[in-house]
Amino acid sequence: MALQRALVLERQHELTIRDIDLPADTGPGQVKIRIHTVGVCGSDVHYYTHGKIGPFVVNKPMVLGHEAAGTVIEVGEGVTHLKVGDRVCMEPGIPDPNSRASRLGLYNIDPAVTFWATPPIHGVLTPEVVHPANYTFKLPDNVSFAEGAMVEPFAVGMQAAAKAKIAPGDTAVVLGAGPIGTMVAIAALAGGCARAIVADLAQPKLNIAAQYQGVIPVNIREQDLAEEVSRLTDSWGADVIFECSGASKAWETIMGLACPGGVIVAVGLPVNPVGFDVSTASTKEIRIETVFRYAHQYDRSIALLGSGRVDLKPLISETFAFEDSIKAYDRAVEARPTDVKLQICFEG
Ligand code: NAD
Ligand code: ZN
């Protein structure tokens, strides 16, 4: 352990930048990374404003941040796929490799998983972190640190697209054009959807999503989404519906958007249980899928970024210096409709 400067959530509503004791020794199978860029995520902001998410409560000071990219500066014993100087991004969730879930390949839902900036685990808004090499991924030369820090939320979109089992030419509907919804739409299009009808109430968010080829924006304040989907699909319905708003209300009408035999992928996490229209779901034999973070999606996400087929740069709204990271969080709390992703950078 060693004292390191970090952005610390002391308790609900109170952030400080100060020294805090954090792991510093690079053990076998681990690498030490100099952090370059960290994204501000809705969950980090929620811990700041509410002090908890469901059962996860901030009971003692916790370093925030889990969407990170940086440079390897030390390599532990036995690590062969990384070397000092490699530019990397990191999966923030570390499962128990011997758990039953991990052995089944479902390591993201291992009950023993520890995840950066999920109490009581510290996040990575600090200059250096130690991490298992197996959860550290090399970035291609043409993928910047800023994009590397976008891999974490993009991997959620990739997991959603994978769970949907998209067929080439499918029509998708994405409810919610926040960072997650927009990245789900991008992943669905990369995965073969011919178009993604993206619905939101906030026009600025829709304008950002609409920059991507294949996105059809629908402002649900002005247009009836069910009518639009029906019109665009010749009354058949969409093949895949991704619920990415987290709004309970979205579930009231969602079944009507899907085609017979279609799939609904629940990505958004409503705070309270929602009503479920079993009869409509059954008469259409709708398949329901759920998503919790991601498993085995970092390699694919990085490959798509490296291929140039996916560009996440238009989603980065503003970058703050580490010294201004409290400002970045206060800006995220403002929830400007023109902001998608805010990032914090350690180097000029
Ligand atoms: P966000 O709040 O930034 O975006 C939500 C968007 O939905 C907003 O633009 C809002 O205007 C819009 N919206 C609200 N009600 C709507 C409605 N009825 N129809 C359509 N759009 C509506 O949130 P985010 O960071 O993009 O995350 C979205 C959701 O995904 C959250 O519930 C979050 O908890 C969840 N999430 C899930 C996972 C997972 O692993 N399953 C991972 C990350 C985030
Ligand atoms: Zn995140």
Coordinates of C-alpha atoms and ligand atoms in Angstrom, one line a residue:
M1 CA 0.0 0.0 0.0
A2 CA 1.1 3.6 -0.5
L3 CA -0.4 7.0 -0.3
Q4 CA -1.7 8.2 -3.7
R5 CA -3.6 11.3 -4.8
A6 CA -7.2 10.4 -5.8
L7 CA -10.7 11.7 -6.2
V8 CA -12.4 10.4 -3.1
L9 CA -16.1 10.2 -2.4
E10 CA -16.0 10.8 1.3
R11 CA -19.8 10.4 1.7
Q12 CA -22.9 11.3 -0.2
H13 CA -22.5 14.9 -1.8
E14 CA -18.9 15.2 -0.6
L15 CA -15.9 14.8 -3.0
T16 CA -12.3 15.7 -2.2
I17 CA -9.0 15.3 -4.0
R18 CA -6.6 14.0 -1.4
D19 CA -4.0 11.3 -0.6
I20 CA -5.4 7.9 0.3
D21 CA -3.8 4.5 0.9
L22 CA -4.1 2.3 -2.1
P23 CA -2.5 -1.0 -3.3
A24 CA 0.9 -0.3 -4.9
D25 CA 2.8 -3.6 -5.3
T26 CA 2.6 -5.3 -8.6
G27 CA 2.1 -9.0 -7.7
P28 CA 2.4 -12.1 -9.9
G29 CA -0.1 -12.0 -12.8
Q30 CA -0.6 -8.2 -12.3
V31 CA 0.4 -5.1 -14.1
K32 CA 0.8 -1.5 -12.9
I33 CA -0.8 1.1 -15.1
R34 CA -0.3 4.8 -15.3
I35 CA -3.9 6.1 -15.7
H36 CA -4.4 8.5 -18.6
T37 CA -8.2 8.9 -19.1
V38 CA -11.2 8.0 -17.0
G39 CA -14.8 8.4 -18.1
V40 CA -17.5 9.7 -15.7
C41 CA -20.3 7.1 -15.5
G42 CA -23.9 7.4 -14.4
S43 CA -23.2 5.0 -11.6
D44 CA -20.3 7.1 -10.2
V45 CA -22.6 10.2 -10.3
H46 CA -25.3 8.2 -8.5
Y47 CA -23.0 7.3 -5.7
Y48 CA -22.1 11.0 -5.4
T49 CA -25.7 12.2 -5.4
H50 CA -27.4 9.3 -3.5
G51 CA -24.5 7.6 -1.6
K52 CA -25.8 4.2 -2.7
I53 CA -27.1 2.1 -5.6
G54 CA -29.5 -0.6 -4.4
P55 CA -27.6 -2.7 -1.9
F56 CA -24.3 -1.0 -2.5
V57 CA -23.9 1.7 0.1
V58 CA -20.9 4.1 0.5
N59 CA -20.1 3.5 4.2
K60 CA -16.5 4.7 4.0
P61 CA -14.5 6.9 1.7
M62 CA -14.2 5.4 -1.8
V63 CA -12.2 6.5 -4.9
L64 CA -14.5 6.9 -7.9
G65 CA -14.0 5.9 -11.6
H66 CA -14.1 2.7 -13.5
E67 CA -13.9 3.5 -17.2
A68 CA -10.2 3.8 -17.7
A69 CA -7.3 3.6 -20.1
G70 CA -3.6 4.1 -19.5
T71 CA 0.0 2.8 -20.0
V72 CA 1.6 -0.2 -18.5
I73 CA 4.5 0.9 -16.3
E74 CA 5.3 -2.4 -14.4
V75 CA 4.8 -6.0 -15.3
G76 CA 4.4 -8.7 -12.6
E77 CA 5.9 -12.2 -12.6
G78 CA 4.3 -14.5 -15.2
V79 CA 2.7 -11.9 -17.4
T80 CA 3.6 -12.5 -21.0
H81 CA 1.0 -10.7 -23.2
L82 CA 1.8 -7.2 -21.9
K83 CA 5.0 -5.1 -21.6
V84 CA 6.1 -1.8 -20.2
G85 CA 4.9 1.0 -22.5
D86 CA 1.8 -0.8 -23.8
R87 CA -1.3 1.4 -24.1
V88 CA -4.2 -0.4 -22.5
C89 CA -7.7 -0.3 -21.2
M90 CA -9.0 -2.4 -18.3
E91 CA -12.1 -4.4 -17.4
P92 CA -13.2 -3.1 -14.0
G93 CA -14.8 -6.3 -12.7
I94 CA -12.6 -9.1 -11.3
P95 CA -14.3 -12.4 -10.6
D96 CA -13.1 -15.3 -8.6
P97 CA -11.5 -17.3 -11.4
N98 CA -12.5 -20.6 -9.7
S99 CA -16.1 -19.7 -9.0
R100 CA -18.9 -21.7 -10.5
A101 CA -20.1 -18.7 -12.6
S102 CA -16.5 -18.1 -13.9
R103 CA -16.1 -21.7 -14.8
L104 CA -19.4 -21.5 -16.8
G105 CA -18.0 -18.4 -18.7
L106 CA -20.5 -16.2 -16.9
Y107 CA -17.9 -14.3 -14.9
N108 CA -19.8 -11.0 -15.0
I109 CA -22.5 -12.5 -12.8
D110 CA -20.1 -14.2 -10.3
P111 CA -21.6 -13.1 -6.9
A112 CA -18.0 -12.7 -5.7
V113 CA -17.0 -10.2 -8.4
T114 CA -15.3 -7.1 -7.2
F115 CA -15.8 -4.0 -9.4
W116 CA -14.0 -0.7 -9.4
A117 CA -16.0 2.1 -7.6
T118 CA -18.7 -0.2 -6.3
P119 CA -18.5 -0.1 -2.5
P120 CA -16.3 -1.1 -0.8
I121 CA -13.9 -1.4 -3.8
H122 CA -11.9 1.7 -4.8
G123 CA -12.1 3.0 -8.3
V124 CA -9.2 4.4 -10.5
L125 CA -9.3 8.2 -10.4
T126 CA -5.8 8.1 -9.1
P127 CA -2.5 8.3 -11.1
E128 CA -1.5 4.6 -10.9
V129 CA -3.4 1.3 -10.3
V130 CA -2.4 -2.3 -10.0
H131 CA -4.7 -4.7 -12.0
P132 CA -4.8 -8.4 -13.1
A133 CA -3.1 -8.6 -16.5
N134 CA -5.9 -10.9 -17.7
Y135 CA -8.3 -8.1 -17.4
T136 CA -6.0 -5.6 -19.1
F137 CA -6.3 -5.2 -22.9
K138 CA -3.8 -3.7 -25.3
L139 CA -5.1 -0.8 -27.5
P140 CA -4.2 -0.7 -31.2
D141 CA -2.1 2.3 -32.2
N142 CA -5.1 4.0 -33.9
V143 CA -7.3 3.9 -30.8
S144 CA -6.7 6.8 -28.5
F145 CA -6.7 6.7 -24.6
A146 CA -10.0 8.7 -24.8
E147 CA -11.6 5.9 -26.9
G148 CA -9.9 3.3 -24.7
A149 CA -11.8 4.7 -21.8
M150 CA -15.0 4.4 -23.8
V151 CA -14.6 0.6 -24.2
E152 CA -16.2 0.0 -20.8
P153 CA -19.7 1.4 -21.6
F154 CA -19.4 0.2 -25.2
A155 CA -18.9 -3.3 -23.9
V156 CA -22.3 -3.1 -22.3
G157 CA -23.7 -2.3 -25.8
M158 CA -21.8 -5.2 -27.2
Q159 CA -23.1 -7.5 -24.6
A160 CA -26.7 -6.3 -25.4
A161 CA -26.1 -6.8 -29.2
A162 CA -24.7 -10.3 -28.5
K163 CA -27.6 -11.3 -26.2
A164 CA -30.1 -10.2 -28.9
K165 CA -28.5 -12.6 -31.5
I166 CA -29.0 -10.1 -34.3
A167 CA -29.5 -11.4 -37.8
P168 CA -28.2 -9.3 -40.7
G169 CA -30.8 -6.7 -41.8
D170 CA -32.7 -6.7 -38.5
T171 CA -34.5 -3.5 -37.4
A172 CA -33.7 -2.5 -33.8
V173 CA -35.5 -0.1 -31.5
V174 CA -33.5 1.5 -28.8
L175 CA -35.4 3.2 -25.9
G176 CA -33.2 5.9 -24.4
A177 CA -30.4 7.9 -26.1
G178 CA -28.1 8.3 -23.1
P179 CA -24.6 7.0 -23.3
I180 CA -25.7 3.4 -22.9
G181 CA -28.6 3.6 -25.4
T182 CA -26.4 5.3 -28.0
M183 CA -23.6 2.8 -27.6
V184 CA -26.2 -0.1 -27.8
A185 CA -27.4 1.4 -31.1
I186 CA -23.9 1.6 -32.4
A187 CA -23.1 -2.0 -31.4
A188 CA -26.4 -3.2 -32.9
L189 CA -25.7 -1.5 -36.2
A190 CA -22.1 -2.9 -36.1
G191 CA -23.7 -6.3 -35.4
G192 CA -25.7 -6.3 -38.5
C193 CA -28.9 -4.3 -37.9
A194 CA -29.9 -2.3 -41.0
R195 CA -31.3 0.5 -38.8
A196 CA -31.8 1.5 -35.2
I197 CA -34.9 3.5 -34.3
V198 CA -33.7 5.5 -31.3
A199 CA -36.3 7.0 -29.1
D200 CA -35.9 9.7 -26.4
L201 CA -37.6 12.8 -25.0
A202 CA -34.5 15.0 -25.3
Q203 CA -33.8 16.3 -28.8
P204 CA -30.1 17.1 -28.2
K205 CA -29.4 13.5 -27.3
L206 CA -31.3 12.3 -30.4
N207 CA -29.3 14.8 -32.6
I208 CA -26.0 13.2 -31.3
A209 CA -27.2 9.6 -31.9
A210 CA -28.5 10.6 -35.4
Q211 CA -24.9 11.4 -36.5
Y212 CA -24.5 7.6 -36.9
Q213 CA -25.5 6.1 -40.2
G214 CA -28.5 3.9 -39.7
V215 CA -30.0 5.7 -36.7
I216 CA -33.5 6.9 -37.1
P217 CA -34.3 9.4 -34.2
V218 CA -37.8 9.6 -32.8
N219 CA -38.6 12.3 -30.3
I220 CA -41.4 10.7 -28.2
R221 CA -42.6 14.1 -27.0
E222 CA -43.6 14.8 -30.6
Q223 CA -44.1 11.5 -32.3
D224 CA -45.9 8.3 -31.3
L225 CA -43.2 5.6 -31.2
A226 CA -45.5 2.7 -31.8
E227 CA -46.9 4.4 -34.9
E228 CA -43.5 5.2 -36.2
V229 CA -42.2 1.6 -35.7
S230 CA -45.4 0.3 -37.3
R231 CA -45.0 2.7 -40.3
L232 CA -41.3 1.8 -40.7
T233 CA -41.8 -1.9 -40.5
D234 CA -45.0 -2.3 -42.6
S235 CA -47.0 -3.0 -39.4
W236 CA -44.8 -6.0 -38.6
G237 CA -42.8 -4.6 -35.6
A238 CA -39.1 -4.5 -34.9
D239 CA -36.9 -7.5 -34.6
V240 CA -35.1 -6.3 -31.5
I241 CA -36.0 -3.8 -28.8
F242 CA -33.3 -2.6 -26.5
E243 CA -34.7 -1.0 -23.3
C244 CA -31.9 1.5 -22.3
S245 CA -33.8 4.3 -20.5
G246 CA -34.2 2.6 -17.2
A247 CA -37.7 4.2 -17.1
S248 CA -40.5 2.0 -15.7
K249 CA -42.9 3.7 -18.1
A250 CA -41.0 2.3 -21.1
W251 CA -42.2 -1.2 -20.1
E252 CA -45.8 -0.2 -20.3
T253 CA -45.8 -0.2 -24.1
I254 CA -42.6 -2.1 -25.1
M255 CA -44.3 -5.4 -26.1
G256 CA -46.3 -3.6 -28.8
L257 CA -43.1 -2.6 -30.5
A258 CA -41.7 -6.1 -31.1
C259 CA -42.5 -8.2 -34.1
P260 CA -43.8 -11.8 -33.6
G261 CA -40.9 -13.9 -32.5
G262 CA -38.9 -10.7 -31.7
V263 CA -36.6 -10.1 -28.8
I264 CA -36.6 -7.6 -26.0
V265 CA -33.2 -6.9 -24.3
A266 CA -33.4 -5.3 -20.9
V267 CA -30.4 -3.1 -20.4
G268 CA -31.8 -0.2 -18.4
L269 CA -32.2 -0.9 -14.7
P270 CA -35.4 0.5 -13.3
V271 CA -35.2 1.4 -9.6
N272 CA -38.5 -0.4 -8.9
P273 CA -40.0 -3.6 -10.3
V274 CA -42.0 -3.0 -13.5
G275 CA -45.2 -4.4 -14.8
F276 CA -44.8 -7.1 -17.5
D277 CA -47.4 -7.6 -20.2
V278 CA -47.2 -11.4 -20.2
S279 CA -50.2 -11.9 -22.6
T280 CA -48.8 -9.8 -25.4
A281 CA -45.3 -11.3 -24.9
S282 CA -46.7 -14.8 -25.0
T283 CA -49.0 -14.3 -28.0
K284 CA -46.0 -13.0 -30.0
E285 CA -43.6 -15.5 -28.4
I286 CA -41.3 -12.7 -27.6
R287 CA -37.9 -13.7 -26.2
I288 CA -36.6 -11.7 -23.2
E289 CA -32.9 -11.2 -22.6
T290 CA -31.1 -9.4 -19.7
V291 CA -27.7 -7.8 -19.5
F292 CA -25.4 -7.3 -16.6
R293 CA -22.3 -5.5 -17.6
Y294 CA -20.4 -7.8 -20.0
A295 CA -18.3 -10.9 -20.4
H296 CA -15.8 -11.5 -23.2
Q297 CA -16.7 -8.2 -24.9
Y298 CA -13.5 -6.2 -24.5
D299 CA -11.5 -7.9 -27.3
R300 CA -14.4 -7.5 -29.7
S301 CA -15.1 -3.9 -28.7
I302 CA -11.4 -3.0 -29.2
A303 CA -11.3 -4.8 -32.5
L304 CA -14.3 -2.8 -33.8
L305 CA -12.7 0.5 -32.7
G306 CA -9.4 -0.5 -34.3
S307 CA -11.1 -1.5 -37.5
G308 CA -12.5 2.1 -37.9
R309 CA -16.0 0.8 -38.3
V310 CA -17.0 2.2 -35.0
D311 CA -16.1 5.7 -33.9
L312 CA -17.0 6.7 -30.4
K313 CA -15.3 10.1 -30.4
P314 CA -18.5 12.1 -31.2
L315 CA -19.9 10.9 -27.9
I316 CA -17.1 12.6 -25.8
S317 CA -18.6 15.9 -24.8
E318 CA -15.9 17.4 -22.7
T319 CA -12.6 16.5 -21.1
F320 CA -11.5 17.8 -17.6
A321 CA -8.0 17.8 -16.1
F322 CA -7.7 15.5 -13.0
E323 CA -7.4 18.6 -10.8
D324 CA -10.8 19.7 -12.0
S325 CA -12.5 16.3 -11.5
I326 CA -14.9 17.6 -8.9
K327 CA -16.0 20.2 -11.5
A328 CA -16.5 17.3 -13.9
Y329 CA -18.8 15.5 -11.5
D330 CA -20.8 18.6 -10.7
R331 CA -21.2 19.2 -14.4
A332 CA -22.5 15.6 -14.7
V333 CA -25.0 16.2 -11.9
E334 CA -26.3 19.2 -14.0
A335 CA -27.2 16.5 -16.6
R336 CA -27.0 18.9 -19.6
P337 CA -29.0 17.3 -22.5
T338 CA -26.1 18.1 -24.9
D339 CA -23.6 16.0 -22.7
V340 CA -23.2 12.3 -23.5
K341 CA -19.8 11.3 -22.0
L342 CA -17.5 13.5 -19.8
Q343 CA -14.0 12.4 -19.3
I344 CA -11.1 13.2 -16.9
C345 CA -7.6 13.2 -18.1
F346 CA -4.3 13.0 -16.1
E347 CA -2.0 14.2 -18.8
G348 CA -2.0 17.4 -21.0
Ligands
NAD1 P1 -29.1 8.2 -18.9 O1 -29.9 8.6 -17.8 O2 -27.9 9.1 -19.3 O3 -30.0 8.0 -20.2 C1 -31.3 7.6 -20.2 C2 -32.0 8.3 -21.4 O4 -33.3 7.7 -21.4 C3 -32.1 9.8 -21.2 O5 -31.6 10.4 -22.4 C4 -33.6 10.0 -21.0 O6 -34.1 11.2 -21.6 C5 -34.2 8.8 -21.8 N1 -35.6 8.4 -21.4 C6 -36.2 8.6 -20.2 N2 -37.5 8.0 -20.2 C7 -37.6 7.5 -21.5 C8 -38.6 6.8 -22.1 N3 -39.8 6.5 -21.5 N4 -38.4 6.4 -23.4 C9 -37.3 6.7 -24.1 N5 -36.3 7.3 -23.5 C10 -36.4 7.8 -22.2 O7 -28.5 6.7 -18.5 P2 -27.4 5.8 -19.2 O8 -26.1 6.1 -18.5 O9 -27.4 5.9 -20.7 O10 -27.9 4.4 -18.7 C11 -29.1 3.9 -19.1 C12 -29.6 2.8 -18.3 O11 -28.8 1.6 -18.4 C13 -29.7 3.1 -16.8 O12 -30.9 2.5 -16.2 C14 -28.5 2.4 -16.2 O13 -28.6 2.0 -14.9 C15 -28.4 1.2 -17.1 N6 -27.2 0.5 -17.2 C16 -27.3 -0.9 -17.2 C17 -26.1 -1.6 -17.3 C18 -26.2 -3.1 -17.3 O14 -25.2 -3.8 -17.2 N7 -27.4 -3.7 -17.5 C19 -24.9 -1.0 -17.4 C20 -24.8 0.4 -17.5 C21 -26.0 1.1 -17.3
ZN2 ZN -19.7 2.8 -16.5

